[in-house]
mmCIF file of C-alpha atoms in Angstrom:
data_model
loop_
_atom_site.group_PDB
_atom_site.id
_atom_site.type_symbol
_atom_site.label_atom_id
_atom_site.label_comp_id
_atom_site.label_asym_id
_atom_site.label_seq_id
_atom_site.Cartn_x
_atom_site.Cartn_y
_atom_site.Cartn_z
ATOM 1 C CA UNK W 1 37.543 19.463 17.939
ATOM 2 C CA UNK W 2 37.566 22.377 15.532
ATOM 3 C CA UNK W 3 39.042 25.627 16.891
ATOM 4 C CA UNK W 4 38.557 28.976 15.129
ATOM 5 C CA UNK W 5 40.581 31.926 16.383
ATOM 6 C CA UNK W 6 40.034 35.564 15.427
ATOM 7 C CA UNK W 7 42.445 38.217 16.656
ATOM 8 C CA UNK W 8 41.323 41.844 16.770
ATOM 9 C CA UNK W 9 44.036 44.472 17.157
ATOM 10 C CA UNK W 10 46.472 42.026 15.584
ATOM 11 C CA UNK W 11 48.826 44.861 14.630
ATOM 12 C CA UNK W 12 49.388 45.534 18.363
ATOM 13 C CA UNK W 13 50.173 41.867 18.975
ATOM 14 C CA UNK W 14 52.471 41.829 15.947
ATOM 15 C CA UNK W 15 54.350 44.907 17.196
ATOM 16 C CA UNK W 16 54.762 43.255 20.613
ATOM 17 C CA UNK W 17 56.142 40.074 18.993
ATOM 18 C CA UNK W 18 58.504 41.970 16.685
ATOM 19 C CA UNK W 19 59.835 44.024 19.594
ATOM 20 C CA UNK W 20 60.275 41.237 22.150
ATOM 21 C CA UNK W 21 60.234 37.765 20.609
ATOM 22 C CA UNK W 22 62.646 35.481 18.822
ATOM 23 C CA UNK W 23 59.704 33.549 17.333
ATOM 24 C CA UNK W 24 57.677 34.680 14.334
ATOM 25 C CA UNK W 25 54.074 35.871 14.388
ATOM 26 C CA UNK W 26 52.575 32.528 13.304
ATOM 27 C CA UNK W 27 54.387 30.668 16.096
ATOM 28 C CA UNK W 28 53.238 33.339 18.550
ATOM 29 C CA UNK W 29 49.616 32.945 17.386
ATOM 30 C CA UNK W 30 49.847 29.186 17.945
ATOM 31 C CA UNK W 31 51.364 29.815 21.389
ATOM 32 C CA UNK W 32 48.568 32.290 22.174
ATOM 33 C CA UNK W 33 45.904 29.753 21.152
ATOM 34 C CA UNK W 34 47.466 27.038 23.322
ATOM 35 C CA UNK W 35 47.685 29.385 26.318
ATOM 36 C CA UNK W 36 44.071 30.479 25.887
ATOM 37 C CA UNK W 37 42.755 26.918 25.567
ATOM 38 C CA UNK W 38 44.692 25.935 28.705
ATOM 39 C CA UNK W 39 43.032 28.760 30.689
ATOM 40 C CA UNK W 40 40.064 30.466 29.042
ATOM 41 C CA UNK W 41 39.873 32.970 31.910
ATOM 42 C CA UNK W 42 43.392 34.259 31.262
ATOM 43 C CA UNK W 43 43.687 37.894 30.252
ATOM 44 C CA UNK W 44 47.282 38.138 29.093
ATOM 45 C CA UNK W 45 49.649 36.477 26.686
ATOM 46 C CA UNK W 46 52.862 35.357 28.339
ATOM 47 C CA UNK W 47 55.956 35.348 26.148
ATOM 48 C CA UNK W 48 58.254 32.866 27.854
ATOM 49 C CA UNK W 49 61.812 33.907 28.684
ATOM 50 C CA UNK W 50 63.263 31.286 26.293
ATOM 51 C CA UNK W 51 61.310 32.868 23.397
ATOM 52 C CA UNK W 52 62.245 36.484 24.130
ATOM 53 C CA UNK W 53 65.141 38.496 22.781
ATOM 54 C CA UNK W 54 66.368 39.646 26.187
ATOM 55 C CA UNK W 55 65.760 36.419 28.125
ATOM 56 C CA UNK W 56 62.998 38.005 30.223
ATOM 57 C CA UNK W 57 59.356 36.987 30.429
ATOM 58 C CA UNK W 58 57.012 39.542 28.788
ATOM 59 C CA UNK W 59 53.219 39.863 28.929
ATOM 60 C CA UNK W 60 50.635 41.513 26.714
ATOM 61 C CA UNK W 61 47.098 42.052 28.032
ATOM 62 C CA UNK W 62 44.059 41.076 25.990
ATOM 63 C CA UNK W 63 40.374 40.320 26.339
ATOM 64 C CA UNK W 64 39.254 36.888 25.181
ATOM 65 C CA UNK W 65 35.888 35.253 24.600
ATOM 66 C CA UNK W 66 35.235 31.613 23.775
ATOM 67 C CA UNK W 67 31.930 30.225 22.504
ATOM 68 C CA UNK W 68 31.573 26.442 22.469
ATOM 69 C CA UNK W 69 29.221 24.527 20.157
ATOM 70 C CA UNK W 70 28.122 20.904 19.921
ATOM 71 C CA UNK W 71 28.062 18.821 16.725
ATOM 72 C CA UNK W 72 24.656 20.223 15.732
ATOM 73 C CA UNK W 73 25.891 23.799 16.056
ATOM 74 C CA UNK W 74 24.034 24.551 19.296
ATOM 75 C CA UNK W 75 25.899 26.777 21.700
ATOM 76 C CA UNK W 76 26.904 25.016 24.905
ATOM 77 C CA UNK W 77 26.578 27.124 28.023
ATOM 78 C CA UNK W 78 24.280 29.591 26.337
ATOM 79 C CA UNK W 79 22.168 30.086 29.436
ATOM 80 C CA UNK W 80 19.932 27.043 29.065
ATOM 81 C CA UNK W 81 21.640 24.464 31.265
ATOM 82 C CA UNK W 82 18.998 21.801 30.588
ATOM 83 C CA UNK W 83 20.160 21.738 26.953
ATOM 84 C CA UNK W 84 23.824 21.217 27.875
ATOM 85 C CA UNK W 85 23.488 17.740 29.435
ATOM 86 C CA UNK W 86 25.705 15.210 27.725
ATOM 87 C CA UNK W 87 26.848 17.485 24.915
ATOM 88 C CA UNK W 88 30.430 17.156 23.750
ATOM 89 C CA UNK W 89 32.128 20.257 22.354
ATOM 90 C CA UNK W 90 32.701 19.957 18.608
ATOM 91 C CA UNK W 91 33.776 23.537 17.891
ATOM 92 C CA UNK W 92 35.204 26.485 19.775
ATOM 93 C CA UNK W 93 35.095 30.000 18.359
ATOM 94 C CA UNK W 94 37.650 32.201 20.095
ATOM 95 C CA UNK W 95 37.916 35.958 19.736
ATOM 96 C CA UNK W 96 40.917 37.705 21.264
ATOM 97 C CA UNK W 97 41.132 41.495 21.356
ATOM 98 C CA UNK W 98 44.379 43.374 21.953
ATOM 99 C CA UNK W 99 43.713 46.948 23.018
#
């Protein structure tokens, strides 16, 4: 499945990572994507204690939206449930906004 991630307010996320993390920004983005895909209703990024400079867990709030599409490019869950039967997700477009 193809996953496209767009981060708005990335400079705020970058500042958070530079201040608190021992990992670089690219690794943090990958971690953020994995956390979001695990729970699409989550509203904060959790920097694990083993990845932080001070050994403490840190969080950064965000707002995330995920749109899922089938192989033909039709949005799944777009309000027409009768169209969603049997469709397998082929692409997810994720937008994460740090405020």
